[in-house]
Amino acid sequence: MQVADSVTHHFQIDGRVIEEGAIERGHINETRFVVVDNEGDIKRYVHQRINAHIFPDPPKMMDNIARVCAHLLRKRGNPEEILQLVPIHEGLSYYRDDNGEYWRTYRFVENTKVYDIVESPEVAYQAAVAFARFVRDIGDLDHARLHLTIPGFHHTPQRVEVFERTIPEATPERKAAAAAEIDFARRNEDLAEKLVSVMDVRPDTIRAVHNDTKVNNVLFHQETGEAVCVLDLDTIMPGTILFDIGDLIRTACNKAAEDEPDIDCVEFNLQTFQAVIEGYADVLGSDLTEEEWDALPYAGIVMTYQQGVRFLTDYLDGDHYFGIHYPEHNLVRTKCQFALTQKMLDALPEMTRIVEECRA
Ligand code: GN1
Ligand code: MG
């Protein structure tokens, strides 16, 4: 699909599109880039078509994002460190096309790279610092005024309930193919309460969090290697910092890809885990309560378990949520996430020791 003719000119972008292409990232929204020539001044932009099946109210989501970006800009002053939304001519942060599809546009952040797999603990440390600073800097934004873009997004017990409701509806073939994973999910259901219970016991720890802290949602400077900017602001909502720390652990500490088909390649790296905890502790440590520290060794385990449950639910449901590249993709993702969950459960004593050292 081409966007140059139909989308770009609705946004406040001067010049002529000289190139466009797909950016194959993410499982939900469709992402395209355009290169624009404005009398010799060449700039790149990213257009995203918002998946309204998953984000039922795109204007509300965009309202969250615009508020957060404006707040960060006031706070930091340097626009290079923040995603820059390009508004449409009428001023809105999104454009709705004739088919009712919602589009938004960001300035392309030049000279950066992402890591899908972390090469060194230093990269994980930098990512943790970037995500922690992000949460610190939006800490004085009234989180109660943020729209709930996806209610119950990281409420693991609710995710498990949906999973249980999906099983009887699944085809016998899919149920049989996923029998071992269904069993694993059920055997570990007691994990589901471990993070949300902190919010129940200490509602004062609820704050605006990022909620999608995959390591590849941080842009690193191509030459200096420093973390530059945090991406993917779609799910900023009230929650616990444990969601963010856990999802970074899930993605940074695995030596294999999220959908690695050979589960023997799945490995949990404790040095990287330590780097994540240190990064968060260096920025937010003194803010963390006893209850948050106590739950911290479980953060990665629960978020990995939950991600496995979500992939498994989607597999049983016939693949309606996550984009897939081949028929068994969600099952392969599930196996990988559950293999990682098991490795993390085995490493719980070491994780607890590392957390205690950072807490001291
Ligand atoms: C989805 O589309 P992407 O990659 O940003 C999902 C995350 C999952 C992730 C798994 C709104 O994120 O929650 O952790 O896939 N986003 C949504 O890779 O469900
Ligand atoms: Mg995302």
Coordinates of C-alpha atoms and ligand atoms in Angstrom, one line a residue:
M1 CA 0.0 0.0 0.0
Q2 CA 1.2 3.5 -0.8
V3 CA 0.6 6.4 1.6
A4 CA 2.5 9.2 -0.1
D5 CA -0.5 10.4 -2.2
S6 CA -3.3 9.7 0.2
V7 CA -1.9 10.4 3.7
T8 CA 1.2 12.6 3.8
H9 CA -0.3 15.8 2.5
H10 CA -2.9 15.9 5.3
F11 CA -0.1 16.5 7.8
Q12 CA 1.9 19.6 8.4
I13 CA 4.7 18.5 6.0
D14 CA 6.0 20.7 3.3
G15 CA 7.6 19.3 0.2
R16 CA 7.3 16.3 -2.2
V17 CA 7.5 12.6 -1.2
I18 CA 10.5 11.1 -3.1
E19 CA 10.5 7.7 -1.5
E20 CA 8.3 5.5 0.8
G21 CA 8.5 2.1 2.3
A22 CA 7.4 -0.3 5.0
I23 CA 8.9 -0.5 8.5
E24 CA 8.4 -4.1 9.6
R25 CA 8.1 -3.6 13.3
G26 CA 5.4 -4.3 15.9
H27 CA 2.6 -6.8 15.9
I28 CA -0.3 -4.4 15.9
N29 CA -0.1 -1.1 13.9
E30 CA 1.0 -0.8 10.3
T31 CA 4.1 1.5 9.9
R32 CA 5.4 3.3 6.8
F33 CA 8.1 5.8 6.3
V34 CA 8.2 8.6 3.7
V35 CA 11.2 10.7 2.6
V36 CA 10.2 14.3 1.7
D37 CA 12.2 16.8 -0.3
N38 CA 11.4 20.4 0.5
E39 CA 13.5 22.4 -2.0
G40 CA 16.6 20.4 -1.1
D41 CA 15.8 20.0 2.6
I42 CA 15.3 16.2 3.0
K43 CA 13.3 15.0 6.0
R44 CA 11.9 11.6 6.9
Y45 CA 8.6 10.9 8.6
V46 CA 6.9 7.8 10.0
H47 CA 3.2 7.2 9.3
Q48 CA 1.3 4.7 11.4
R49 CA -2.1 3.3 10.7
I50 CA -3.7 2.7 14.1
N51 CA -5.2 -0.7 14.5
A52 CA -8.7 0.3 15.7
H53 CA -9.7 -3.3 16.4
I54 CA -7.2 -3.3 19.2
F55 CA -7.3 0.4 20.2
P56 CA -11.0 1.0 20.1
D57 CA -10.8 4.8 20.6
P58 CA -7.8 6.2 18.7
P59 CA -8.6 9.9 19.4
K60 CA -8.3 9.1 23.2
M61 CA -5.0 7.2 22.7
M62 CA -3.7 10.2 20.7
D63 CA -4.8 12.5 23.4
N64 CA -2.7 10.6 25.9
I65 CA 0.3 10.6 23.6
A66 CA 0.1 14.3 22.8
R67 CA -0.2 15.2 26.5
V68 CA 2.8 13.0 27.4
C69 CA 5.0 14.4 24.6
A70 CA 4.1 18.0 25.5
H71 CA 4.8 17.3 29.1
L72 CA 8.2 15.7 28.4
L73 CA 9.2 18.5 26.1
R74 CA 8.4 21.1 28.8
K75 CA 10.4 19.1 31.2
R76 CA 13.5 18.3 29.1
G77 CA 13.6 21.1 26.6
N78 CA 15.4 18.9 24.0
P79 CA 13.0 17.8 21.3
E80 CA 15.5 15.2 20.0
E81 CA 14.9 13.1 23.1
I82 CA 11.2 12.9 22.6
L83 CA 9.0 11.5 19.9
Q84 CA 7.7 14.5 17.8
L85 CA 4.2 14.2 16.6
V86 CA 3.4 16.0 13.4
P87 CA -0.2 17.4 13.5
I88 CA -2.6 17.7 10.6
H89 CA -3.3 21.1 9.0
E90 CA -6.3 21.5 11.2
G91 CA -4.2 20.9 14.3
L92 CA -5.3 17.4 15.4
S93 CA -2.7 14.8 16.2
Y94 CA -4.3 12.2 13.8
Y95 CA -5.9 12.0 10.4
R96 CA -9.0 9.9 9.7
D97 CA -9.2 8.8 6.1
D98 CA -12.3 8.1 3.9
N99 CA -12.4 4.5 5.0
G100 CA -12.5 5.6 8.7
E101 CA -8.9 4.5 9.3
Y102 CA -6.8 6.6 11.7
W103 CA -3.3 7.7 10.9
R104 CA -0.6 9.5 12.9
T105 CA 2.8 10.8 12.0
Y106 CA 6.1 11.2 13.9
R107 CA 9.3 12.9 12.8
F108 CA 11.8 10.1 12.0
V109 CA 14.6 10.0 14.6
E110 CA 17.8 10.1 12.5
N111 CA 21.0 8.3 13.2
T112 CA 19.7 5.7 15.6
K113 CA 19.4 1.9 15.9
V114 CA 17.5 -0.6 17.9
Y115 CA 18.4 -3.9 19.5
D116 CA 16.1 -6.8 19.1
I117 CA 18.5 -9.0 21.1
V118 CA 20.7 -7.4 23.7
E119 CA 24.4 -7.8 23.1
S120 CA 25.8 -6.6 26.4
P121 CA 24.5 -5.7 29.8
E122 CA 25.5 -2.1 29.1
V123 CA 22.7 -1.9 26.5
A124 CA 20.2 -3.2 28.9
Y125 CA 21.4 -0.8 31.6
Q126 CA 20.9 2.1 29.1
A127 CA 17.5 0.9 28.1
A128 CA 16.5 0.6 31.8
V129 CA 17.7 4.2 32.5
A130 CA 15.8 5.5 29.5
F131 CA 12.5 3.9 30.4
A132 CA 13.0 4.8 34.1
R133 CA 13.7 8.5 33.3
F134 CA 10.6 8.4 31.1
V135 CA 8.4 7.3 34.0
R136 CA 10.2 9.7 36.4
D137 CA 9.6 12.7 34.1
I138 CA 5.9 12.0 33.6
G139 CA 5.5 11.3 37.3
D140 CA 3.9 14.7 38.0
L141 CA 1.3 14.2 35.2
D142 CA -2.0 13.5 36.8
H143 CA -2.3 9.8 35.8
A144 CA -5.9 9.6 36.8
R145 CA -6.6 11.9 33.7
L146 CA -5.0 9.5 31.3
H147 CA -7.5 7.5 29.2
L148 CA -7.5 3.8 29.6
T149 CA -6.6 2.8 26.0
I150 CA -6.9 -0.9 26.8
P151 CA -8.5 -1.5 30.2
G152 CA -6.9 -4.3 32.2
F153 CA -3.9 -4.4 29.8
H154 CA -1.5 -5.9 32.2
H155 CA -4.0 -7.3 34.7
T156 CA -2.6 -10.9 34.6
P157 CA -5.5 -12.5 36.4
Q158 CA -7.9 -11.1 33.8
R159 CA -5.7 -12.3 31.1
V160 CA -5.8 -15.8 32.6
E161 CA -9.6 -15.6 32.9
V162 CA -9.9 -14.8 29.1
F163 CA -7.5 -17.7 28.4
E164 CA -9.7 -20.1 30.4
R165 CA -12.8 -18.8 28.6
T166 CA -11.2 -19.3 25.2
I167 CA -10.2 -23.0 25.7
P168 CA -13.7 -24.5 25.3
E169 CA -14.2 -22.4 22.2
A170 CA -11.0 -23.5 20.5
T171 CA -10.9 -26.1 17.7
P172 CA -9.9 -29.7 18.8
E173 CA -6.8 -29.4 16.5
R174 CA -5.5 -26.2 18.1
K175 CA -6.3 -27.5 21.6
A176 CA -4.4 -30.7 20.9
A177 CA -1.4 -28.9 19.4
A178 CA -1.2 -26.6 22.4
A179 CA -1.9 -29.2 25.1
A180 CA 1.5 -28.9 26.8
E181 CA 1.3 -25.1 26.8
I182 CA -2.3 -25.1 28.2
D183 CA -1.0 -27.3 31.0
F184 CA 2.0 -25.0 31.7
A185 CA -0.3 -22.0 31.8
R186 CA -2.6 -23.7 34.3
R187 CA 0.1 -25.1 36.5
N188 CA 1.5 -21.6 36.9
E189 CA -1.7 -19.6 37.4
D190 CA -0.7 -18.6 40.9
L191 CA 1.9 -16.3 39.3
A192 CA -0.9 -14.1 38.0
E193 CA -1.6 -12.2 41.2
K194 CA 1.9 -11.3 42.1
L195 CA 2.2 -7.9 40.5
V196 CA -1.4 -6.6 40.6
S197 CA -1.6 -7.4 44.3
V198 CA 1.0 -4.7 44.9
M199 CA -1.4 -2.2 43.5
D200 CA -4.2 -3.5 45.7
V201 CA -2.1 -3.3 48.8
R202 CA -0.4 0.0 48.0
P203 CA -2.7 2.0 45.6
D204 CA -0.4 4.9 46.2
T205 CA 2.3 3.2 44.1
I206 CA 0.1 3.4 41.0
R207 CA 1.6 5.8 38.5
A208 CA 1.7 6.5 34.8
V209 CA 3.8 3.8 33.2
H210 CA 4.9 3.0 29.7
N211 CA 3.5 -0.6 29.6
D212 CA 5.3 -1.7 26.4
T213 CA 9.0 -1.6 27.5
K214 CA 10.4 -4.1 25.0
V215 CA 14.0 -3.4 24.6
N216 CA 13.5 -2.6 20.9
N217 CA 11.3 0.3 21.9
V218 CA 14.4 2.3 22.8
L219 CA 16.4 4.1 20.1
F220 CA 20.2 4.1 20.5
H221 CA 22.5 6.6 18.9
Q222 CA 24.3 5.0 16.0
E223 CA 27.8 6.3 16.8
T224 CA 27.8 7.0 20.6
G225 CA 25.6 4.0 21.4
E226 CA 23.7 6.0 24.0
A227 CA 20.0 5.7 24.5
V228 CA 18.3 8.6 22.7
C229 CA 14.6 8.2 22.8
V230 CA 11.8 5.9 24.0
L231 CA 9.2 4.7 21.3
D232 CA 5.7 3.3 21.3
L233 CA 3.6 5.5 23.6
D234 CA 0.3 3.7 22.7
T235 CA -0.2 2.1 26.1
I236 CA 0.8 4.8 28.6
M237 CA -1.7 4.2 31.4
P238 CA -1.8 4.0 35.1
G239 CA -0.1 0.9 36.4
T240 CA 2.8 -0.4 38.5
I241 CA 6.5 0.2 37.6
L242 CA 6.8 -3.6 38.0
F243 CA 5.0 -4.0 34.6
D244 CA 7.7 -1.9 32.9
I245 CA 10.7 -3.5 34.7
G246 CA 9.2 -6.9 34.0
D247 CA 8.7 -6.4 30.3
L248 CA 12.2 -5.1 29.8
I249 CA 13.6 -8.1 31.7
R250 CA 11.5 -10.4 29.4
T251 CA 12.9 -8.9 26.2
A252 CA 16.4 -7.9 27.2
C253 CA 17.5 -10.9 29.2
N254 CA 16.5 -13.5 26.6
K255 CA 19.4 -14.5 24.3
A256 CA 16.9 -15.6 21.7
A257 CA 14.2 -13.7 19.8
E258 CA 10.6 -13.6 21.2
D259 CA 9.5 -16.1 18.6
E260 CA 12.6 -18.3 18.4
P261 CA 11.4 -21.7 17.1
D262 CA 14.4 -23.6 18.7
I263 CA 13.6 -23.4 22.4
D264 CA 17.0 -24.8 23.2
C265 CA 18.3 -21.3 22.2
V266 CA 16.2 -19.6 24.9
E267 CA 18.5 -18.5 27.7
F268 CA 18.0 -16.2 30.7
N269 CA 21.0 -13.9 31.2
L270 CA 21.5 -12.9 34.9
Q271 CA 24.1 -10.3 34.2
T272 CA 21.6 -8.5 31.9
F273 CA 18.9 -8.9 34.6
Q274 CA 21.3 -7.2 37.1
A275 CA 21.9 -4.4 34.6
V276 CA 18.1 -3.8 34.3
I277 CA 17.6 -3.7 38.0
E278 CA 20.6 -1.3 38.4
G279 CA 19.4 1.0 35.7
Y280 CA 15.9 1.3 37.3
A281 CA 17.4 1.5 40.8
D282 CA 19.8 4.3 39.8
V283 CA 16.9 6.5 38.5
L284 CA 14.0 5.5 40.7
G285 CA 15.4 3.4 43.5
S286 CA 14.7 5.8 46.3
D287 CA 11.0 6.0 45.1
L288 CA 10.4 2.3 45.3
T289 CA 8.3 1.0 48.3
E290 CA 9.0 -2.1 50.3
E291 CA 6.2 -3.9 48.5
E292 CA 7.6 -3.0 45.1
W293 CA 11.1 -4.2 46.0
D294 CA 9.6 -7.4 47.5
A295 CA 7.8 -8.2 44.2
L296 CA 10.7 -7.2 42.0
P297 CA 12.2 -10.7 41.6
Y298 CA 8.9 -11.8 40.1
A299 CA 8.5 -8.9 37.7
G300 CA 10.1 -10.6 34.7
I301 CA 8.6 -13.9 35.5
V302 CA 5.0 -12.6 35.6
M303 CA 5.4 -10.4 32.5
T304 CA 6.9 -13.3 30.5
Y305 CA 4.2 -15.7 31.8
Q306 CA 1.5 -13.2 30.9
Q307 CA 2.9 -12.7 27.4
G308 CA 2.9 -16.5 26.9
V309 CA -0.7 -16.6 28.0
R310 CA -1.7 -13.8 25.6
F311 CA 0.0 -15.5 22.7
L312 CA -1.6 -18.8 23.6
T313 CA -5.0 -17.3 24.0
D314 CA -4.7 -15.7 20.5
Y315 CA -3.6 -19.1 19.1
L316 CA -6.6 -20.8 20.6
D317 CA -8.8 -18.0 19.4
G318 CA -7.7 -18.3 15.8
D319 CA -5.1 -15.5 15.6
H320 CA -7.2 -12.4 15.7
Y321 CA -4.9 -10.1 17.8
F322 CA -1.2 -10.4 17.1
G323 CA 0.0 -10.2 13.5
I324 CA 1.4 -13.6 12.4
H325 CA 3.8 -14.5 9.7
Y326 CA 2.9 -18.2 9.5
P327 CA 0.0 -20.4 10.8
E328 CA 1.7 -21.7 14.0
H329 CA 3.4 -18.4 14.8
N330 CA 1.5 -17.7 18.0
L331 CA 2.1 -21.2 19.3
V332 CA 5.8 -20.9 18.6
R333 CA 5.8 -17.6 20.5
T334 CA 4.0 -19.2 23.4
K335 CA 6.5 -22.1 23.6
C336 CA 9.4 -19.6 23.6
Q337 CA 7.8 -17.4 26.3
F338 CA 7.0 -20.3 28.5
A339 CA 10.5 -21.8 28.1
L340 CA 11.8 -18.4 29.3
T341 CA 9.3 -18.3 32.2
Q342 CA 10.7 -21.7 33.3
K343 CA 14.3 -20.5 33.1
M344 CA 13.4 -17.5 35.1
L345 CA 11.6 -19.6 37.8
D346 CA 14.8 -21.7 38.0
A347 CA 16.8 -18.5 38.5
L348 CA 14.5 -17.0 41.2
P349 CA 17.0 -17.4 44.1
E350 CA 19.7 -15.6 42.1
M351 CA 17.3 -12.9 41.0
T352 CA 16.3 -12.4 44.6
R353 CA 19.9 -12.1 45.7
I354 CA 20.7 -9.5 43.0
V355 CA 17.6 -7.5 43.9
E356 CA 18.5 -7.5 47.6
E357 CA 22.1 -6.3 46.7
C358 CA 20.6 -3.4 44.7
R359 CA 18.1 -2.6 47.5
A360 CA 20.8 -2.3 50.2
Ligands
GN1_1 C1 2.5 -5.9 21.0 O1 2.9 -4.2 18.5 P1 3.9 -4.2 19.5 O2 5.1 -5.0 19.1 O3 4.3 -2.8 19.9 C2 1.6 -5.7 22.2 C3 2.5 -5.8 23.5 C4 3.2 -7.1 23.5 C5 4.1 -7.2 22.2 C6 4.8 -8.5 22.1 C7 -1.1 -3.1 22.3 O4 3.3 -4.7 20.9 O5 1.7 -5.7 24.6 O6 4.1 -7.2 24.6 O7 3.2 -7.1 21.0 N1 0.9 -4.5 22.2 C8 -0.4 -4.4 22.4 O8 5.8 -8.4 21.2 O9 -1.1 -5.4 22.7
MG2 MG 3.5 -1.5 21.3

